[in-house]
């Protein structure tokens, strides 16, 4: 600590720190403005590129040099009569009200949206992130930025594109044993699967309370706590009586649905962090997952919080297993333990949770029913399936015969 700093009071030292941080951010803005001007002039000073000039004279990595150039182009580089793309972000950085990490996150969002939204919409999203950056940390800006990107991407999808994606979701899991005998996992989850897992980890991966005897805190890292939580999830699933329906009630999911938009394809906010299509939301509400649908009128008035009775009871699931004997989709051989109850008349369309409106479907065929033109009708308490008209113009009802009990003469 310098002699001058030692003479400052606590309050003065803190104020000095805040002022230094603001000047640091303003200095970065000055650097970017200079880079924008140098690029406009084509200055390279004999180097092969301006990027090469930076790496050699500033002693930075190529990645840092390119990041500076991208930020300078967006914040301060003017092309023709139009202002820079992110002029408002540049102004905020110049004033020192946001920092370079905020700028990095906002630039990522803009790059992702540049060819997906109008200039006017991009300006609105820019202002939203600037206002947030003035009061939040960069990772929170990143989270909201990703939510904006999710919303735009879901909004731009046609119902047909969404259905094609949801019929075969992009989930994968690879498990292998390394040379030391430890098991390694690598995979990918779709939006709904990821939110279900995060909901479980949020509860089970919390640090343990401080040891009352020793006063020691939980020594596990975040990765270790999440690994232990995953094992606990697997053990809970293995012990669960509801395992026949994919582990019974899954992690709690919250869907924010505007009642005025329930018959549209407007994206729905899942767990306050990711958007899914309305079709996907209907499928989630229909299935066995423990979902809390937050349903509002257009003016934001809360209509329903919960309606957990939409899920089949254990007794109903046992009755469905005895009646349907497995997935009811024609030709499917999946047994009851691999199925979940489906509302023939969707729960979101006022369908009732009773045996006359419930059938068992495996996860794959549940997606097929929700995201293709296949549909179901109950005929004499049996689920009849109807193929798309382009496949079956006569619309002949089809039944799953795979679970029939063999006749005694042929048993």
mmCIF file of C-alpha atoms in Angstrom:
data_model
loop_
_atom_site.group_PDB
_atom_site.id
_atom_site.type_symbol
_atom_site.label_atom_id
_atom_site.label_comp_id
_atom_site.label_asym_id
_atom_site.label_seq_id
_atom_site.Cartn_x
_atom_site.Cartn_y
_atom_site.Cartn_z
ATOM 1 C CA UNK A 1 0.000 0.000 0.000
ATOM 2 C CA UNK A 2 1.342 3.417 -0.933
ATOM 3 C CA UNK A 3 2.040 6.049 1.693
ATOM 4 C CA UNK A 4 -0.724 8.220 0.257
ATOM 5 C CA UNK A 5 -3.263 5.398 0.547
ATOM 6 C CA UNK A 6 -2.279 4.787 4.172
ATOM 7 C CA UNK A 7 -3.276 8.353 5.034
ATOM 8 C CA UNK A 8 -6.820 7.891 3.680
ATOM 9 C CA UNK A 9 -9.751 7.091 5.948
ATOM 10 C CA UNK A 10 -11.779 3.948 5.238
ATOM 11 C CA UNK A 11 -14.432 6.030 3.502
ATOM 12 C CA UNK A 12 -11.881 7.902 1.411
ATOM 13 C CA UNK A 13 -10.081 4.701 0.439
ATOM 14 C CA UNK A 14 -13.361 3.112 -0.684
ATOM 15 C CA UNK A 15 -14.276 6.210 -2.697
ATOM 16 C CA UNK A 16 -10.827 6.112 -4.297
ATOM 17 C CA UNK A 17 -11.377 2.496 -5.298
ATOM 18 C CA UNK A 18 -14.766 3.247 -6.881
ATOM 19 C CA UNK A 19 -13.289 6.184 -8.771
ATOM 20 C CA UNK A 20 -10.344 4.103 -10.003
ATOM 21 C CA UNK A 21 -12.700 1.387 -11.311
ATOM 22 C CA UNK A 22 -14.730 4.013 -13.182
ATOM 23 C CA UNK A 23 -11.574 5.525 -14.716
ATOM 24 C CA UNK A 24 -10.380 2.034 -15.677
ATOM 25 C CA UNK A 25 -13.613 1.441 -17.617
ATOM 26 C CA UNK A 26 -13.400 4.879 -19.229
ATOM 27 C CA UNK A 27 -9.806 4.142 -20.267
ATOM 28 C CA UNK A 28 -11.010 0.940 -21.979
ATOM 29 C CA UNK A 29 -13.594 3.013 -23.850
ATOM 30 C CA UNK A 30 -10.811 5.348 -24.989
ATOM 31 C CA UNK A 31 -8.795 2.337 -26.179
ATOM 32 C CA UNK A 32 -11.728 1.040 -28.238
ATOM 33 C CA UNK A 33 -12.411 4.457 -29.763
ATOM 34 C CA UNK A 34 -8.762 4.645 -30.809
ATOM 35 C CA UNK A 35 -8.930 1.165 -32.334
ATOM 36 C CA UNK A 36 -12.053 2.109 -34.299
ATOM 37 C CA UNK A 37 -10.319 5.199 -35.708
ATOM 38 C CA UNK A 38 -7.120 3.325 -36.554
ATOM 39 C CA UNK A 39 -9.114 0.678 -38.415
ATOM 40 C CA UNK A 40 -10.990 3.376 -40.301
ATOM 41 C CA UNK A 41 -7.650 4.804 -41.416
ATOM 42 C CA UNK A 42 -6.289 1.366 -42.302
ATOM 43 C CA UNK A 43 -3.287 1.766 -40.010
ATOM 44 C CA UNK A 44 -1.141 -1.371 -39.706
ATOM 45 C CA UNK A 45 2.373 0.146 -39.507
ATOM 46 C CA UNK A 46 3.846 -2.487 -41.769
ATOM 47 C CA UNK A 47 2.259 -5.489 -40.109
ATOM 48 C CA UNK A 48 0.149 -7.959 -42.080
ATOM 49 C CA UNK A 49 -3.034 -6.902 -40.268
ATOM 50 C CA UNK A 50 -4.193 -4.628 -37.478
ATOM 51 C CA UNK A 51 -4.627 -7.745 -35.363
ATOM 52 C CA UNK A 52 -0.959 -8.577 -35.916
ATOM 53 C CA UNK A 53 -0.057 -4.996 -35.011
ATOM 54 C CA UNK A 54 -1.821 -5.359 -31.654
ATOM 55 C CA UNK A 55 -0.314 -8.724 -30.757
ATOM 56 C CA UNK A 56 3.211 -7.450 -31.451
ATOM 57 C CA UNK A 57 3.016 -3.935 -29.979
ATOM 58 C CA UNK A 58 0.509 -4.454 -27.142
ATOM 59 C CA UNK A 59 1.755 -7.960 -26.284
ATOM 60 C CA UNK A 60 -1.741 -9.459 -26.172
ATOM 61 C CA UNK A 61 -3.115 -12.703 -27.533
ATOM 62 C CA UNK A 62 -4.789 -12.895 -30.907
ATOM 63 C CA UNK A 63 -8.088 -13.630 -29.141
ATOM 64 C CA UNK A 64 -7.837 -10.434 -27.088
ATOM 65 C CA UNK A 65 -6.917 -8.392 -30.161
ATOM 66 C CA UNK A 66 -9.892 -9.722 -32.129
ATOM 67 C CA UNK A 67 -12.247 -9.157 -29.175
ATOM 68 C CA UNK A 68 -11.123 -5.514 -28.979
ATOM 69 C CA UNK A 69 -11.701 -5.048 -32.715
ATOM 70 C CA UNK A 70 -15.193 -6.564 -32.587
ATOM 71 C CA UNK A 71 -16.146 -4.386 -29.628
ATOM 72 C CA UNK A 72 -14.680 -1.261 -31.254
ATOM 73 C CA UNK A 73 -16.605 -1.938 -34.472
ATOM 74 C CA UNK A 74 -19.920 -2.343 -32.637
ATOM 75 C CA UNK A 75 -19.521 0.492 -30.119
ATOM 76 C CA UNK A 76 -17.629 3.240 -31.930
ATOM 77 C CA UNK A 77 -17.082 2.518 -35.604
ATOM 78 C CA UNK A 78 -19.411 4.526 -37.807
ATOM 79 C CA UNK A 79 -20.100 3.413 -41.368
ATOM 80 C CA UNK A 80 -21.610 6.111 -43.540
ATOM 81 C CA UNK A 81 -24.383 8.242 -42.044
ATOM 82 C CA UNK A 82 -25.572 5.533 -39.638
ATOM 83 C CA UNK A 83 -24.376 5.589 -36.020
ATOM 84 C CA UNK A 84 -22.446 2.610 -34.597
ATOM 85 C CA UNK A 85 -24.560 -0.489 -34.009
ATOM 86 C CA UNK A 86 -24.178 -0.262 -30.223
ATOM 87 C CA UNK A 87 -23.734 3.474 -29.814
ATOM 88 C CA UNK A 88 -25.654 3.472 -26.519
ATOM 89 C CA UNK A 89 -23.352 0.782 -25.095
ATOM 90 C CA UNK A 90 -20.348 2.838 -26.190
ATOM 91 C CA UNK A 91 -21.745 5.908 -24.454
ATOM 92 C CA UNK A 92 -22.332 3.963 -21.219
ATOM 93 C CA UNK A 93 -18.780 2.575 -21.296
ATOM 94 C CA UNK A 94 -17.359 6.045 -21.990
ATOM 95 C CA UNK A 95 -19.135 7.329 -18.881
ATOM 96 C CA UNK A 96 -17.840 4.409 -16.826
ATOM 97 C CA UNK A 97 -21.315 3.189 -15.867
ATOM 98 C CA UNK A 98 -20.689 -0.306 -17.287
ATOM 99 C CA UNK A 99 -17.460 -2.298 -17.624
ATOM 100 C CA UNK A 100 -15.654 -4.271 -20.311
ATOM 101 C CA UNK A 101 -17.125 -7.597 -19.146
ATOM 102 C CA UNK A 102 -20.611 -6.154 -19.568
ATOM 103 C CA UNK A 103 -19.626 -5.026 -23.048
ATOM 104 C CA UNK A 104 -18.412 -8.537 -23.906
ATOM 105 C CA UNK A 105 -21.725 -10.115 -22.876
ATOM 106 C CA UNK A 106 -23.841 -7.519 -24.685
ATOM 107 C CA UNK A 107 -21.771 -7.939 -27.844
ATOM 108 C CA UNK A 108 -22.365 -11.709 -27.749
ATOM 109 C CA UNK A 109 -26.115 -11.136 -27.658
ATOM 110 C CA UNK A 110 -25.989 -8.642 -30.520
ATOM 111 C CA UNK A 111 -23.911 -11.014 -32.649
ATOM 112 C CA UNK A 112 -26.455 -13.768 -32.037
ATOM 113 C CA UNK A 113 -29.424 -11.524 -32.913
ATOM 114 C CA UNK A 114 -27.990 -9.394 -35.718
ATOM 115 C CA UNK A 115 -29.670 -11.373 -38.507
ATOM 116 C CA UNK A 116 -32.791 -12.345 -36.556
ATOM 117 C CA UNK A 117 -34.399 -9.062 -35.434
ATOM 118 C CA UNK A 118 -35.043 -5.580 -36.783
ATOM 119 C CA UNK A 119 -32.828 -2.616 -35.921
ATOM 120 C CA UNK A 120 -35.621 -1.280 -33.727
ATOM 121 C CA UNK A 121 -35.918 -4.527 -31.760
ATOM 122 C CA UNK A 122 -32.142 -4.754 -31.423
ATOM 123 C CA UNK A 123 -32.128 -1.261 -29.917
ATOM 124 C CA UNK A 124 -34.771 -2.290 -27.371
ATOM 125 C CA UNK A 125 -32.752 -5.370 -26.340
ATOM 126 C CA UNK A 126 -29.589 -3.244 -26.154
ATOM 127 C CA UNK A 127 -31.271 -0.784 -23.792
ATOM 128 C CA UNK A 128 -32.577 -3.616 -21.614
ATOM 129 C CA UNK A 129 -29.075 -5.042 -21.185
ATOM 130 C CA UNK A 130 -27.492 -1.627 -20.549
ATOM 131 C CA UNK A 131 -29.999 -0.862 -17.814
ATOM 132 C CA UNK A 132 -29.310 -4.257 -16.257
ATOM 133 C CA UNK A 133 -25.528 -3.870 -16.553
ATOM 134 C CA UNK A 134 -25.640 -0.690 -14.492
ATOM 135 C CA UNK A 135 -26.865 -2.694 -11.523
ATOM 136 C CA UNK A 136 -25.810 -6.304 -12.119
ATOM 137 C CA UNK A 137 -22.741 -8.449 -12.593
ATOM 138 C CA UNK A 138 -21.675 -9.709 -16.031
ATOM 139 C CA UNK A 139 -22.920 -13.261 -15.502
ATOM 140 C CA UNK A 140 -26.399 -11.920 -14.757
ATOM 141 C CA UNK A 141 -26.272 -9.878 -17.959
ATOM 142 C CA UNK A 142 -25.219 -13.072 -19.744
ATOM 143 C CA UNK A 143 -28.181 -14.964 -18.293
ATOM 144 C CA UNK A 144 -30.718 -12.333 -19.329
ATOM 145 C CA UNK A 145 -29.035 -11.992 -22.711
ATOM 146 C CA UNK A 146 -29.356 -15.722 -23.308
ATOM 147 C CA UNK A 147 -33.002 -15.504 -22.308
ATOM 148 C CA UNK A 148 -33.533 -12.797 -24.929
ATOM 149 C CA UNK A 149 -31.796 -14.916 -27.575
ATOM 150 C CA UNK A 150 -33.920 -17.930 -26.593
ATOM 151 C CA UNK A 151 -37.084 -15.884 -26.899
ATOM 152 C CA UNK A 152 -36.163 -14.533 -30.325
ATOM 153 C CA UNK A 153 -35.155 -17.950 -31.635
ATOM 154 C CA UNK A 154 -38.342 -19.575 -30.361
ATOM 155 C CA UNK A 155 -40.454 -16.740 -31.766
ATOM 156 C CA UNK A 156 -38.883 -17.089 -35.197
ATOM 157 C CA UNK A 157 -39.603 -20.816 -35.424
ATOM 158 C CA UNK A 158 -42.624 -21.947 -37.365
ATOM 159 C CA UNK A 159 -44.849 -24.517 -35.619
ATOM 160 C CA UNK A 160 -43.699 -27.051 -38.209
ATOM 161 C CA UNK A 161 -40.013 -26.442 -37.447
ATOM 162 C CA UNK A 162 -40.654 -26.711 -33.727
ATOM 163 C CA UNK A 163 -42.559 -29.952 -34.166
ATOM 164 C CA UNK A 164 -39.765 -31.477 -36.219
ATOM 165 C CA UNK A 165 -37.266 -30.513 -33.530
ATOM 166 C CA UNK A 166 -39.362 -31.772 -30.628
ATOM 167 C CA UNK A 167 -40.182 -35.145 -32.166
ATOM 168 C CA UNK A 168 -36.486 -36.000 -31.975
ATOM 169 C CA UNK A 169 -34.946 -33.767 -29.278
ATOM 170 C CA UNK A 170 -31.209 -33.233 -29.209
ATOM 171 C CA UNK A 171 -30.275 -35.237 -26.125
ATOM 172 C CA UNK A 172 -27.203 -37.435 -25.883
ATOM 173 C CA UNK A 173 -25.227 -39.188 -23.167
ATOM 174 C CA UNK A 174 -21.900 -40.981 -23.370
ATOM 175 C CA UNK A 175 -20.606 -42.988 -20.399
ATOM 176 C CA UNK A 176 -17.214 -44.663 -20.284
ATOM 177 C CA UNK A 177 -14.670 -45.963 -17.795
ATOM 178 C CA UNK A 178 -11.231 -44.369 -17.869
ATOM 179 C CA UNK A 179 -7.911 -46.062 -17.197
ATOM 180 C CA UNK A 180 -8.085 -45.361 -13.462
ATOM 181 C CA UNK A 181 -11.433 -47.107 -13.124
ATOM 182 C CA UNK A 182 -13.497 -43.928 -12.737
ATOM 183 C CA UNK A 183 -16.628 -43.477 -14.820
ATOM 184 C CA UNK A 184 -16.811 -40.400 -17.048
ATOM 185 C CA UNK A 185 -19.940 -38.760 -18.469
ATOM 186 C CA UNK A 186 -20.386 -36.385 -21.380
ATOM 187 C CA UNK A 187 -23.657 -35.343 -22.927
ATOM 188 C CA UNK A 188 -26.113 -32.752 -24.119
ATOM 189 C CA UNK A 189 -29.680 -31.930 -23.054
ATOM 190 C CA UNK A 190 -32.534 -30.128 -24.722
ATOM 191 C CA UNK A 191 -34.091 -27.085 -23.050
ATOM 192 C CA UNK A 192 -36.678 -28.964 -21.004
ATOM 193 C CA UNK A 193 -34.280 -31.698 -19.917
ATOM 194 C CA UNK A 194 -31.691 -29.144 -18.865
ATOM 195 C CA UNK A 195 -34.211 -27.185 -16.798
ATOM 196 C CA UNK A 196 -35.423 -30.394 -15.109
ATOM 197 C CA UNK A 197 -31.856 -31.307 -14.167
ATOM 198 C CA UNK A 198 -31.066 -27.778 -12.965
ATOM 199 C CA UNK A 199 -34.203 -27.809 -10.835
ATOM 200 C CA UNK A 200 -33.043 -30.991 -9.116
ATOM 201 C CA UNK A 201 -29.435 -29.895 -8.744
ATOM 202 C CA UNK A 202 -30.530 -26.573 -7.286
ATOM 203 C CA UNK A 203 -32.045 -28.458 -4.355
ATOM 204 C CA UNK A 204 -29.682 -31.405 -3.963
ATOM 205 C CA UNK A 205 -26.333 -29.749 -4.733
ATOM 206 C CA UNK A 206 -26.494 -27.052 -2.068
ATOM 207 C CA UNK A 207 -23.501 -26.870 0.309
ATOM 208 C CA UNK A 208 -23.997 -28.796 3.509
ATOM 209 C CA UNK A 209 -24.639 -26.720 6.663
ATOM 210 C CA UNK A 210 -21.628 -25.740 8.736
ATOM 211 C CA UNK A 211 -20.482 -28.554 11.003
ATOM 212 C CA UNK A 212 -21.696 -27.527 14.499
ATOM 213 C CA UNK A 213 -18.866 -29.441 16.173
ATOM 214 C CA UNK A 214 -15.889 -28.205 14.144
ATOM 215 C CA UNK A 215 -17.327 -25.087 12.495
ATOM 216 C CA UNK A 216 -16.031 -26.361 9.137
ATOM 217 C CA UNK A 217 -17.861 -25.506 5.946
ATOM 218 C CA UNK A 218 -18.673 -27.978 3.164
ATOM 219 C CA UNK A 219 -15.259 -28.661 1.538
ATOM 220 C CA UNK A 220 -16.684 -29.944 -1.758
ATOM 221 C CA UNK A 221 -16.329 -27.935 -4.949
ATOM 222 C CA UNK A 222 -19.365 -27.077 -7.074
ATOM 223 C CA UNK A 223 -18.513 -29.890 -9.487
ATOM 224 C CA UNK A 224 -18.197 -32.383 -6.620
ATOM 225 C CA UNK A 225 -21.492 -31.289 -5.075
ATOM 226 C CA UNK A 226 -23.274 -31.629 -8.431
ATOM 227 C CA UNK A 227 -21.716 -35.062 -8.956
ATOM 228 C CA UNK A 228 -22.945 -36.222 -5.546
ATOM 229 C CA UNK A 229 -26.369 -34.757 -6.331
ATOM 230 C CA UNK A 230 -26.540 -36.664 -9.625
ATOM 231 C CA UNK A 231 -25.826 -39.927 -7.807
ATOM 232 C CA UNK A 232 -28.557 -39.058 -5.286
ATOM 233 C CA UNK A 233 -30.991 -38.409 -8.144
ATOM 234 C CA UNK A 234 -30.202 -41.834 -9.616
ATOM 235 C CA UNK A 235 -30.619 -43.511 -6.233
ATOM 236 C CA UNK A 236 -33.944 -41.768 -5.650
ATOM 237 C CA UNK A 237 -35.136 -42.876 -9.082
ATOM 238 C CA UNK A 238 -34.048 -46.465 -8.433
ATOM 239 C CA UNK A 239 -35.975 -46.571 -5.132
ATOM 240 C CA UNK A 240 -39.072 -44.790 -6.400
ATOM 241 C CA UNK A 241 -42.393 -46.620 -6.655
ATOM 242 C CA UNK A 242 -43.197 -44.274 -9.537
ATOM 243 C CA UNK A 243 -40.243 -45.409 -11.652
ATOM 244 C CA UNK A 244 -42.667 -46.809 -14.285
ATOM 245 C CA UNK A 245 -43.477 -43.228 -15.234
ATOM 246 C CA UNK A 246 -39.913 -42.047 -15.764
ATOM 247 C CA UNK A 247 -39.142 -41.528 -12.112
ATOM 248 C CA UNK A 248 -42.571 -40.271 -11.062
ATOM 249 C CA UNK A 249 -42.758 -36.555 -10.507
ATOM 250 C CA UNK A 250 -39.679 -34.910 -11.951
ATOM 251 C CA UNK A 251 -38.011 -31.719 -10.778
ATOM 252 C CA UNK A 252 -40.384 -28.849 -10.213
ATOM 253 C CA UNK A 253 -40.762 -26.752 -13.364
ATOM 254 C CA UNK A 254 -42.510 -23.403 -13.566
ATOM 255 C CA UNK A 255 -44.197 -22.264 -16.767
ATOM 256 C CA UNK A 256 -45.212 -18.611 -17.163
ATOM 257 C CA UNK A 257 -48.164 -18.622 -19.556
ATOM 258 C CA UNK A 258 -50.231 -15.680 -20.754
ATOM 259 C CA UNK A 259 -53.822 -16.910 -21.056
ATOM 260 C CA UNK A 260 -54.388 -14.740 -24.135
ATOM 261 C CA UNK A 261 -51.537 -16.550 -25.891
ATOM 262 C CA UNK A 262 -52.301 -20.155 -24.929
ATOM 263 C CA UNK A 263 -53.656 -20.965 -28.405
ATOM 264 C CA UNK A 264 -50.707 -19.338 -30.153
ATOM 265 C CA UNK A 265 -47.109 -20.389 -30.666
ATOM 266 C CA UNK A 266 -45.710 -17.605 -28.473
ATOM 267 C CA UNK A 267 -42.711 -18.864 -26.456
ATOM 268 C CA UNK A 268 -43.298 -19.728 -22.797
ATOM 269 C CA UNK A 269 -40.785 -18.970 -20.031
ATOM 270 C CA UNK A 270 -39.621 -22.131 -18.283
ATOM 271 C CA UNK A 271 -38.125 -21.846 -14.775
ATOM 272 C CA UNK A 272 -37.536 -18.117 -15.332
ATOM 273 C CA UNK A 273 -34.476 -18.857 -17.471
ATOM 274 C CA UNK A 274 -35.272 -20.548 -20.792
ATOM 275 C CA UNK A 275 -38.003 -20.246 -23.401
ATOM 276 C CA UNK A 276 -39.824 -23.193 -24.967
ATOM 277 C CA UNK A 277 -42.568 -23.227 -27.559
ATOM 278 C CA UNK A 278 -46.229 -23.307 -26.551
ATOM 279 C CA UNK A 279 -46.502 -26.816 -28.036
ATOM 280 C CA UNK A 280 -43.671 -27.975 -25.801
ATOM 281 C CA UNK A 281 -45.327 -26.283 -22.808
ATOM 282 C CA UNK A 282 -48.563 -28.161 -23.506
ATOM 283 C CA UNK A 283 -46.661 -31.445 -23.632
ATOM 284 C CA UNK A 284 -44.931 -30.701 -20.311
ATOM 285 C CA UNK A 285 -48.257 -29.838 -18.666
ATOM 286 C CA UNK A 286 -49.773 -33.018 -20.037
ATOM 287 C CA UNK A 287 -47.089 -35.380 -18.815
ATOM 288 C CA UNK A 288 -46.117 -36.656 -15.402
ATOM 289 C CA UNK A 289 -43.563 -33.995 -14.561
ATOM 290 C CA UNK A 290 -44.188 -31.888 -11.478
ATOM 291 C CA UNK A 291 -45.033 -28.607 -13.193
ATOM 292 C CA UNK A 292 -46.327 -25.415 -11.630
ATOM 293 C CA UNK A 293 -48.081 -23.517 -14.426
ATOM 294 C CA UNK A 294 -48.288 -19.797 -13.670
ATOM 295 C CA UNK A 295 -51.234 -18.731 -15.840
ATOM 296 C CA UNK A 296 -52.072 -15.051 -16.294
ATOM 297 C CA UNK A 297 -54.549 -12.949 -18.173
ATOM 298 C CA UNK A 298 -53.135 -10.464 -20.653
ATOM 299 C CA UNK A 299 -53.086 -7.783 -17.958
ATOM 300 C CA UNK A 300 -50.906 -9.976 -15.729
ATOM 301 C CA UNK A 301 -53.645 -11.002 -13.271
ATOM 302 C CA UNK A 302 -52.820 -14.360 -11.690
ATOM 303 C CA UNK A 303 -55.503 -16.918 -12.604
ATOM 304 C CA UNK A 304 -54.049 -20.255 -11.562
ATOM 305 C CA UNK A 305 -51.055 -21.188 -9.467
ATOM 306 C CA UNK A 306 -50.441 -24.891 -9.446
ATOM 307 C CA UNK A 307 -53.392 -27.049 -10.521
ATOM 308 C CA UNK A 308 -51.232 -30.011 -9.567
ATOM 309 C CA UNK A 309 -54.317 -32.268 -9.766
ATOM 310 C CA UNK A 310 -53.704 -32.398 -13.507
ATOM 311 C CA UNK A 311 -51.214 -35.259 -12.843
ATOM 312 C CA UNK A 312 -52.479 -38.805 -12.557
ATOM 313 C CA UNK A 313 -52.534 -40.293 -9.066
ATOM 314 C CA UNK A 314 -50.680 -43.495 -8.211
ATOM 315 C CA UNK A 315 -53.976 -45.373 -8.247
ATOM 316 C CA UNK A 316 -54.798 -43.998 -11.687
ATOM 317 C CA UNK A 317 -51.373 -44.976 -12.970
ATOM 318 C CA UNK A 318 -51.849 -48.524 -11.703
ATOM 319 C CA UNK A 319 -55.265 -48.663 -13.387
ATOM 320 C CA UNK A 320 -53.793 -47.333 -16.630
ATOM 321 C CA UNK A 321 -51.012 -49.933 -16.478
ATOM 322 C CA UNK A 322 -53.597 -52.692 -16.041
ATOM 323 C CA UNK A 323 -55.801 -51.340 -18.856
ATOM 324 C CA UNK A 324 -53.211 -50.251 -21.439
ATOM 325 C CA UNK A 325 -50.377 -52.671 -20.534
ATOM 326 C CA UNK A 326 -47.852 -50.210 -21.931
ATOM 327 C CA UNK A 327 -47.537 -47.520 -24.566
ATOM 328 C CA UNK A 328 -50.788 -47.395 -26.508
ATOM 329 C CA UNK A 329 -49.320 -46.097 -29.776
ATOM 330 C CA UNK A 330 -49.864 -48.666 -32.555
ATOM 331 C CA UNK A 331 -47.021 -51.187 -32.680
ATOM 332 C CA UNK A 332 -45.092 -49.884 -29.656
ATOM 333 C CA UNK A 333 -43.888 -52.566 -27.241
ATOM 334 C CA UNK A 334 -42.810 -50.290 -24.401
ATOM 335 C CA UNK A 335 -44.059 -51.610 -21.052
ATOM 336 C CA UNK A 336 -45.761 -49.422 -18.399
ATOM 337 C CA UNK A 337 -42.502 -48.619 -16.605
ATOM 338 C CA UNK A 338 -41.359 -46.664 -19.685
ATOM 339 C CA UNK A 339 -44.555 -44.650 -20.097
ATOM 340 C CA UNK A 340 -46.283 -41.545 -18.756
ATOM 341 C CA UNK A 341 -49.981 -40.565 -18.692
ATOM 342 C CA UNK A 342 -51.177 -38.391 -21.576
ATOM 343 C CA UNK A 343 -54.362 -36.301 -21.659
ATOM 344 C CA UNK A 344 -56.347 -37.147 -24.799
ATOM 345 C CA UNK A 345 -58.047 -33.760 -24.521
ATOM 346 C CA UNK A 346 -55.119 -31.586 -23.477
ATOM 347 C CA UNK A 347 -55.116 -30.358 -19.912
ATOM 348 C CA UNK A 348 -54.500 -26.857 -21.260
ATOM 349 C CA UNK A 349 -57.714 -27.272 -23.295
ATOM 350 C CA UNK A 350 -59.755 -28.064 -20.166
ATOM 351 C CA UNK A 351 -59.165 -31.805 -20.412
ATOM 352 C CA UNK A 352 -59.960 -33.799 -17.269
ATOM 353 C CA UNK A 353 -57.533 -35.980 -15.342
ATOM 354 C CA UNK A 354 -59.631 -39.145 -15.286
ATOM 355 C CA UNK A 355 -59.227 -42.580 -16.811
ATOM 356 C CA UNK A 356 -61.572 -41.799 -19.713
ATOM 357 C CA UNK A 357 -59.198 -39.019 -20.801
ATOM 358 C CA UNK A 358 -55.841 -40.642 -19.998
ATOM 359 C CA UNK A 359 -53.688 -43.063 -21.980
ATOM 360 C CA UNK A 360 -50.149 -44.319 -21.504
ATOM 361 C CA UNK A 361 -47.480 -43.215 -23.982
ATOM 362 C CA UNK A 362 -43.743 -43.731 -24.022
ATOM 363 C CA UNK A 363 -41.612 -40.601 -24.140
ATOM 364 C CA UNK A 364 -41.014 -40.859 -27.906
ATOM 365 C CA UNK A 365 -44.657 -41.332 -28.853
ATOM 366 C CA UNK A 366 -45.720 -38.661 -26.374
ATOM 367 C CA UNK A 367 -43.664 -36.261 -28.457
ATOM 368 C CA UNK A 368 -45.128 -37.658 -31.673
ATOM 369 C CA UNK A 369 -48.679 -36.964 -30.488
ATOM 370 C CA UNK A 370 -47.875 -33.431 -29.339
ATOM 371 C CA UNK A 371 -45.733 -32.395 -32.264
ATOM 372 C CA UNK A 372 -47.112 -34.181 -35.350
ATOM 373 C CA UNK A 373 -50.535 -34.611 -36.941
ATOM 374 C CA UNK A 374 -51.250 -37.920 -35.210
ATOM 375 C CA UNK A 375 -54.196 -37.679 -32.783
ATOM 376 C CA UNK A 376 -56.153 -39.856 -30.374
ATOM 377 C CA UNK A 377 -59.838 -40.460 -29.641
ATOM 378 C CA UNK A 378 -61.293 -42.670 -26.935
ATOM 379 C CA UNK A 379 -63.658 -45.289 -28.389
ATOM 380 C CA UNK A 380 -65.364 -47.597 -25.890
ATOM 381 C CA UNK A 381 -62.703 -46.682 -23.320
ATOM 382 C CA UNK A 382 -59.948 -47.709 -25.727
ATOM 383 C CA UNK A 383 -57.482 -45.249 -27.267
ATOM 384 C CA UNK A 384 -57.833 -45.133 -31.039
ATOM 385 C CA UNK A 385 -55.036 -43.512 -33.027
ATOM 386 C CA UNK A 386 -55.487 -41.639 -36.286
ATOM 387 C CA UNK A 387 -52.581 -41.096 -38.663
ATOM 388 C CA UNK A 388 -52.128 -37.799 -40.548
ATOM 389 C CA UNK A 389 -54.520 -37.471 -43.509
ATOM 390 C CA UNK A 390 -51.647 -37.489 -45.964
ATOM 391 C CA UNK A 391 -50.731 -40.931 -44.614
ATOM 392 C CA UNK A 392 -54.277 -42.290 -44.152
ATOM 393 C CA UNK A 393 -56.942 -40.326 -46.082
ATOM 394 C CA UNK A 394 -59.635 -42.727 -44.834
ATOM 395 C CA UNK A 395 -58.806 -41.910 -41.196
ATOM 396 C CA UNK A 396 -59.099 -45.500 -40.016
ATOM 397 C CA UNK A 397 -58.758 -45.890 -36.239
ATOM 398 C CA UNK A 398 -55.666 -47.864 -35.236
ATOM 399 C CA UNK A 399 -55.109 -49.740 -31.986
ATOM 400 C CA UNK A 400 -51.969 -51.106 -30.396
ATOM 401 C CA UNK A 401 -52.146 -54.883 -30.557
ATOM 402 C CA UNK A 402 -48.674 -55.482 -29.155
ATOM 403 C CA UNK A 403 -49.878 -55.780 -25.555
ATOM 404 C CA UNK A 404 -52.783 -58.166 -26.210
ATOM 405 C CA UNK A 405 -52.917 -61.235 -23.984
ATOM 406 C CA UNK A 406 -52.424 -64.293 -26.224
ATOM 407 C CA UNK A 407 -55.459 -66.456 -26.859
ATOM 408 C CA UNK A 408 -55.339 -69.739 -24.981
ATOM 409 C CA UNK A 409 -55.334 -71.702 -28.218
ATOM 410 C CA UNK A 410 -52.190 -69.893 -29.378
ATOM 411 C CA UNK A 411 -50.462 -69.295 -26.040
#
